[in-house]
Short mmCIF file of C-alpha atoms in Angstrom, two decimals:
data_model
loop_
_atom_site.label_atom_id
_atom_site.label_comp_id
_atom_site.label_asym_id
_atom_site.label_seq_id
_atom_site.Cartn_x
_atom_site.Cartn_y
_atom_site.Cartn_z
CA MET A 26 -16.12 -10.77 17.23
CA LYS A 27 -13.49 -13.04 15.73
CA HIS A 28 -11.62 -11.46 12.85
CA SER A 29 -12.61 -14.44 10.71
CA ASP A 30 -16.23 -13.32 11.19
CA PHE A 31 -15.48 -9.85 9.82
CA GLN A 32 -18.42 -8.44 7.86
CA PHE A 33 -18.85 -5.08 6.16
CA LYS A 34 -22.18 -4.58 7.95
CA ASP A 35 -20.27 -4.37 11.25
CA LEU A 36 -17.99 -1.52 10.18
CA PRO A 37 -17.88 1.52 12.48
CA GLU A 38 -18.85 5.04 11.55
CA LEU A 39 -15.86 7.17 10.53
CA THR A 40 -17.64 10.49 10.91
CA GLY A 41 -15.39 13.47 10.23
CA LYS A 42 -12.43 11.36 9.12
CA VAL A 43 -10.29 11.94 6.04
CA ILE A 44 -8.98 8.97 4.06
CA LEU A 45 -6.44 8.75 1.23
CA ILE A 46 -6.19 5.60 -0.91
CA THR A 47 -3.49 5.18 -3.54
CA GLY A 48 -4.56 3.31 -6.64
CA GLY A 49 -8.17 4.17 -5.90
CA THR A 50 -9.30 4.35 -9.52
CA SER A 51 -9.57 0.59 -10.10
CA GLY A 52 -9.46 -2.85 -8.52
CA LEU A 53 -9.05 -3.18 -4.77
CA GLY A 54 -8.51 0.56 -4.30
CA HIS A 55 -11.80 1.46 -5.98
CA LEU A 56 -13.73 -1.18 -4.03
CA THR A 57 -12.09 -0.13 -0.76
CA ALA A 58 -13.15 3.47 -1.36
CA LYS A 59 -16.67 2.33 -2.26
CA ILE A 60 -17.14 0.26 0.88
CA LEU A 61 -15.66 2.88 3.21
CA ALA A 62 -17.84 5.58 1.63
CA THR A 63 -21.09 3.61 1.79
CA LYS A 64 -20.61 1.80 5.11
CA CYS A 65 -18.58 4.24 7.23
CA SER A 66 -19.61 7.76 6.14
CA PRO A 67 -16.24 9.52 6.45
CA ALA A 68 -16.04 13.23 5.68
CA HIS A 69 -13.69 12.97 2.73
CA ILE A 70 -12.05 10.27 0.61
CA TYR A 71 -9.15 11.03 -1.70
CA ILE A 72 -8.20 8.53 -4.38
CA SER A 73 -4.97 8.71 -6.34
CA GLY A 74 -4.02 7.33 -9.71
CA ARG A 75 -2.70 8.15 -13.16
CA ASN A 76 -5.93 8.18 -15.18
CA THR A 77 -8.16 11.22 -14.72
CA GLN A 78 -10.99 9.79 -16.83
CA LYS A 79 -11.17 6.62 -14.73
CA ALA A 80 -11.03 8.74 -11.58
CA ASN A 81 -13.96 10.87 -12.71
CA LEU A 82 -16.07 7.73 -13.27
CA VAL A 83 -15.18 6.45 -9.80
CA ILE A 84 -16.06 9.79 -8.23
CA GLN A 85 -19.42 9.86 -10.01
CA ASP A 86 -20.13 6.33 -8.80
CA LEU A 87 -19.23 7.11 -5.19
CA GLN A 88 -21.15 10.37 -5.11
CA LEU A 89 -24.30 8.59 -6.30
CA LEU A 90 -23.90 5.88 -3.65
CA ALA A 91 -22.76 8.13 -0.79
CA PRO A 92 -23.72 11.74 -1.56
CA SER A 93 -22.73 12.99 1.90
CA VAL A 94 -19.09 11.91 1.41
CA LYS A 95 -16.76 14.26 -0.44
CA VAL A 96 -14.58 12.42 -2.96
CA ALA A 97 -11.58 13.94 -4.72
CA PHE A 98 -8.82 12.79 -7.05
CA LEU A 99 -5.08 13.32 -6.73
CA HIS A 100 -3.15 12.75 -9.94
CA MET A 101 -0.12 10.70 -8.94
CA ASP A 102 2.28 8.38 -10.73
CA LEU A 103 4.13 6.36 -8.11
CA ALA A 104 7.00 5.87 -10.55
CA ASP A 105 7.50 9.65 -10.77
CA LEU A 106 8.58 11.33 -7.53
CA ASP A 107 7.67 14.83 -8.70
CA THR A 108 4.00 13.91 -9.25
CA ILE A 109 3.85 12.42 -5.76
CA ALA A 110 5.28 15.55 -4.17
CA ILE A 111 2.85 17.77 -6.08
CA ALA A 112 -0.13 15.60 -5.11
CA ALA A 113 0.93 15.54 -1.46
CA ASP A 114 1.30 19.33 -1.42
CA MET A 115 -2.18 19.70 -2.93
CA PHE A 116 -3.61 17.45 -0.24
CA LEU A 117 -1.85 19.37 2.53
CA ALA A 118 -3.10 22.68 1.17
CA GLU A 119 -6.70 21.45 1.36
CA ASN A 120 -6.71 19.53 4.66
CA LYS A 121 -5.92 19.87 8.34
CA ARG A 122 -6.22 16.17 9.13
CA LEU A 123 -5.51 12.75 7.65
CA ASP A 124 -6.86 9.81 9.59
CA ILE A 125 -6.18 6.86 7.29
CA LEU A 126 -3.60 6.47 4.53
CA ILE A 127 -3.93 3.22 2.56
CA ALA A 128 -0.86 2.48 0.43
CA ASN A 129 -2.67 0.21 -1.99
CA ALA A 130 -1.40 0.94 -5.50
CA GLY A 131 1.11 -1.34 -7.14
CA ILE A 132 2.29 -3.34 -10.13
CA MET A 133 3.19 -7.02 -10.29
CA ALA A 134 5.82 -9.09 -12.09
CA THR A 135 6.20 -6.58 -14.91
CA GLY A 136 8.94 -6.71 -17.49
CA PRO A 137 12.32 -5.08 -16.89
CA GLY A 138 12.37 -1.30 -16.79
CA THR A 139 13.25 1.77 -14.77
CA SER A 140 11.18 4.64 -13.41
CA LYS A 141 11.40 8.26 -14.49
CA ASN A 142 13.86 8.78 -11.64
CA GLY A 143 16.00 5.84 -12.70
CA PHE A 144 15.03 3.10 -10.24
CA GLU A 145 13.93 -0.47 -10.96
CA ILE A 146 10.29 0.01 -11.93
CA GLN A 147 8.58 -2.33 -9.45
CA PHE A 148 10.70 -1.08 -6.55
CA ALA A 149 9.97 2.51 -7.52
CA THR A 150 6.22 1.99 -7.86
CA ASN A 151 5.47 -0.42 -5.05
CA PHE A 152 7.86 0.98 -2.47
CA LEU A 153 9.79 4.18 -3.12
CA GLY A 154 6.80 6.20 -4.32
CA HIS A 155 4.84 5.24 -1.23
CA ALA A 156 7.83 6.03 0.98
CA LEU A 157 7.93 9.58 -0.39
CA LEU A 158 4.17 9.99 0.02
CA ILE A 159 4.32 8.78 3.62
CA SER A 160 7.27 11.07 4.33
CA LYS A 161 5.40 14.09 2.97
CA LEU A 162 2.25 13.26 4.93
CA LEU A 163 3.86 12.28 8.24
CA PRO A 164 3.39 15.72 9.85
CA ILE A 165 -0.37 15.77 9.21
CA LEU A 166 -0.72 12.13 10.30
CA LEU A 167 1.10 12.92 13.55
CA SER A 168 -0.94 16.04 14.23
CA THR A 169 -4.15 14.12 13.52
CA SER A 170 -3.15 11.42 15.97
CA ALA A 171 -2.28 14.02 18.60
CA GLU A 172 -5.64 15.77 18.25
CA TYR A 173 -7.98 12.83 17.66
CA GLY A 174 -6.20 9.90 19.30
CA ASP A 175 -5.26 7.86 16.25
CA ALA A 176 -4.03 8.00 12.67
CA ARG A 177 -3.22 4.99 10.53
CA ILE A 178 -1.02 3.85 7.69
CA VAL A 179 -2.13 0.61 6.06
CA SER A 180 0.37 -0.80 3.57
CA VAL A 181 -0.86 -3.45 1.15
CA THR A 182 1.92 -5.94 0.56
CA SER A 183 1.80 -9.52 -0.70
CA THR A 184 3.07 -12.86 0.53
CA GLY A 185 5.08 -12.58 -2.68
CA PHE A 186 7.72 -10.95 -0.47
CA HIS A 187 8.80 -14.52 0.30
CA VAL A 188 10.27 -14.74 -3.23
CA ALA A 189 12.55 -11.72 -2.75
CA PRO A 190 16.23 -12.46 -3.51
CA LYS A 191 17.18 -15.18 -1.04
CA ASP A 192 20.78 -14.10 -0.47
CA GLN A 193 20.11 -10.39 0.19
CA GLY A 194 16.40 -9.65 0.38
CA ILE A 195 16.98 -6.37 -1.45
CA ILE A 196 19.74 -5.95 -4.03
CA PHE A 197 20.66 -2.37 -3.12
CA ASP A 198 23.63 -2.18 -5.48
CA ASP A 199 21.40 -2.76 -8.52
CA LEU A 200 18.33 -0.67 -7.68
CA THR A 201 19.23 1.82 -10.42
CA THR A 202 19.23 -0.94 -13.05
CA THR A 203 16.45 -3.04 -14.56
CA GLN A 204 17.65 -6.06 -12.52
CA ASN A 205 16.95 -8.23 -15.55
CA TYR A 206 18.52 -11.46 -14.33
CA GLY A 207 16.64 -13.75 -16.68
CA PHE A 208 13.73 -16.15 -16.28
CA GLY A 209 11.71 -15.56 -13.11
CA SER A 210 13.49 -12.34 -12.16
CA ASN A 211 10.27 -10.38 -12.69
CA TRP A 212 8.91 -12.24 -9.65
CA THR A 213 12.00 -11.72 -7.49
CA ARG A 214 11.85 -8.01 -8.33
CA TYR A 215 8.20 -8.00 -7.28
CA GLY A 216 9.02 -9.83 -4.05
CA GLN A 217 11.84 -7.39 -3.34
CA SER A 218 9.51 -4.39 -3.71
CA LYS A 219 6.84 -5.89 -1.46
CA LEU A 220 9.45 -6.88 1.11
CA ALA A 221 10.67 -3.28 1.17
CA LEU A 222 7.17 -1.93 1.79
CA LEU A 223 6.63 -4.40 4.64
CA VAL A 224 9.98 -3.69 6.30
CA TYR A 225 9.64 0.09 5.92
CA THR A 226 6.16 0.09 7.43
CA LYS A 227 7.38 -1.96 10.39
CA THR A 228 10.17 0.56 10.93
CA LEU A 229 7.65 3.41 10.87
CA ALA A 230 5.86 1.70 13.76
CA GLU A 231 9.08 1.65 15.77
CA LYS A 232 9.94 5.28 15.06
CA TYR A 233 6.46 6.80 15.39
CA LEU A 234 4.66 5.27 18.35
CA GLU A 235 1.87 7.83 17.99
CA LEU A 236 0.72 6.21 14.75
CA THR A 237 -0.88 2.86 14.00
CA THR A 238 0.97 1.34 11.05
CA VAL A 239 -0.16 -2.01 9.71
CA VAL A 240 0.89 -4.26 6.82
CA VAL A 241 -1.70 -6.49 5.14
CA HIS A 242 -1.80 -9.21 2.51
CA PRO A 243 -5.17 -9.13 0.71
CA GLY A 244 -5.08 -12.70 -0.54
CA VAL A 245 -4.60 -13.92 -4.11
CA ILE A 246 -7.18 -12.18 -6.27
CA ALA A 247 -7.92 -12.22 -9.99
CA THR A 248 -7.59 -8.45 -10.38
CA ASP A 249 -6.18 -6.48 -13.31
CA LEU A 250 -2.72 -7.16 -11.86
CA VAL A 251 -3.09 -10.85 -12.67
CA GLY A 252 -5.05 -10.29 -15.87
CA GLY A 253 -2.32 -8.02 -17.19
CA LEU A 254 0.41 -10.63 -16.83
CA GLY A 255 1.80 -12.62 -19.71
CA TRP A 256 0.36 -16.08 -20.38
CA MET A 257 3.10 -17.98 -18.56
CA ASP A 258 3.02 -15.74 -15.49
CA ARG A 259 -0.77 -16.01 -15.29
CA MET A 260 -0.45 -19.79 -15.36
CA ILE A 261 2.12 -19.63 -12.55
CA VAL A 262 -0.31 -17.62 -10.40
CA TYR A 263 -3.26 -19.90 -11.13
CA ALA A 264 -1.31 -23.16 -10.77
CA THR A 265 0.28 -22.21 -7.44
CA ASN A 266 -2.97 -20.94 -5.96
CA ILE A 267 -5.52 -23.60 -6.89
CA GLY A 268 -8.40 -23.33 -4.44
CA LYS A 269 -6.89 -20.24 -2.80
CA MET A 270 -8.00 -17.39 -5.05
CA VAL A 271 -10.67 -15.09 -3.67
CA SER A 272 -13.02 -12.44 -5.00
CA GLU A 273 -12.20 -8.73 -4.88
CA GLU A 274 -14.84 -8.32 -2.16
CA GLU A 275 -12.99 -10.85 -0.02
CA GLY A 276 -9.68 -9.30 -1.01
CA VAL A 277 -10.44 -5.86 0.40
CA LYS A 278 -11.55 -7.16 3.80
CA ASN A 279 -8.10 -7.34 5.38
CA GLY A 280 -7.16 -3.77 4.48
CA ILE A 281 -10.53 -2.41 5.56
CA TRP A 282 -10.27 -4.37 8.80
CA ALA A 283 -6.84 -2.84 9.49
CA ALA A 284 -8.11 0.65 8.70
CA THR A 285 -11.18 0.48 10.92
CA VAL A 286 -10.64 -2.03 13.74
CA LYS A 287 -10.31 -0.67 17.28
CA ARG A 288 -6.78 0.49 17.93
CA GLU A 289 -6.34 -1.91 20.83
CA ASP A 290 -7.23 -4.85 18.58
CA VAL A 291 -4.39 -4.37 16.09
CA ALA A 292 -0.63 -4.34 16.68
CA SER A 293 1.20 -1.40 15.17
CA GLY A 294 3.96 -2.78 12.98
CA GLY A 295 2.08 -6.05 12.60
CA PHE A 296 1.75 -8.06 9.41
CA TYR A 297 -1.67 -9.64 8.86
CA GLU A 298 -3.09 -12.14 6.43
CA PRO A 299 -6.86 -12.33 5.80
CA VAL A 300 -8.62 -11.44 7.93
CA GLY A 301 -6.69 -10.06 10.88
CA GLU A 302 -4.56 -13.18 11.26
CA VAL A 303 -0.90 -12.69 12.16
CA GLY A 304 1.10 -13.43 9.02
CA LYS A 305 4.20 -15.54 8.53
CA HIS A 306 7.44 -13.61 8.13
CA SER A 307 10.51 -14.49 6.11
CA ARG A 308 14.15 -14.36 7.13
CA TRP A 309 14.55 -10.93 5.57
CA SER A 310 11.31 -9.34 6.74
CA GLU A 311 12.57 -9.63 10.33
CA ASP A 312 16.21 -8.79 9.65
CA GLU A 313 17.19 -5.71 11.68
CA GLY A 314 20.22 -4.99 9.53
CA LEU A 315 18.12 -4.92 6.38
CA ALA A 316 15.56 -2.65 8.05
CA ILE A 317 18.26 -0.16 9.07
CA ARG A 318 19.89 -0.20 5.64
CA LEU A 319 16.55 0.26 3.86
CA TRP A 320 15.61 3.20 6.07
CA GLU A 321 18.98 4.90 5.53
CA TRP A 322 18.95 4.18 1.79
CA THR A 323 15.44 5.62 1.44
CA GLU A 324 16.24 8.74 3.44
CA GLY A 325 19.36 9.28 1.36
CA VAL A 326 17.64 8.81 -1.99
CA LEU A 327 14.73 11.10 -1.15
CA LYS A 328 17.13 13.77 0.12
CA LYS A 329 19.22 13.46 -3.05
CA HIS A 330 16.09 14.11 -5.11
CA GLY A 331 15.18 17.17 -3.07
CA TYR A 332 12.73 15.59 -0.64
#
């Protein structure tokens, strides 16, 4: 089957598998959980998010549609490292395997700000929070792969990484500031954060050959991320993507493909655009020096914060 012919009806059974999806209480995360629960029958799906009420509604929905699948919520704010560590520890206390981790949650082109831990807010949410979560869950992912033959990390990035700062890719010296450089800097901050997630996931593939780590772009979708933008930023998205925007159902296909396709049909460390098509890199997404610096910076920051 060509990847372009990908259909939900062709999804494999995921019997016995445990899945964790960040940002699973709304948008693409919610729909991803819904499709995996109803089409693949895994043993357990965990969704993370900040809103317990929204999570309870999602869980009720999924349990009605797929009563045989256990669904649970992990309270997690990706801009707050302590909540991530607590959620990861709760997951580890309850489980002996993790087959699929989908790093889906994110924010886009938000105004200037910093996280609870003092990092530029988009970088903290879209990248650093996921890096800590992955770090905490690496042992169970590795043991799952050793016992069952595969474990996957699917990172949801965006082709917006192409608008990361052109001269550096990531402005390391200013990551503990708001990086408020004026008009349009909300988009370069977004691109920087999505570039970091892509580069970090590629490095994971190089360091942990036992795992299947994949980076996906879902397409341009009119989700809450776009709807929550200011008027001018919404117009930028719509004007630059005329005829390219897709539905949420189309938007989740690439991530679900990466999470479920046969291991031999996906390249670990690969970047894919919808559906299963090798994506176009930028200068910085393939820069070895940037990859090394990002890995070392991340390790140092997490260690400094006690992780």
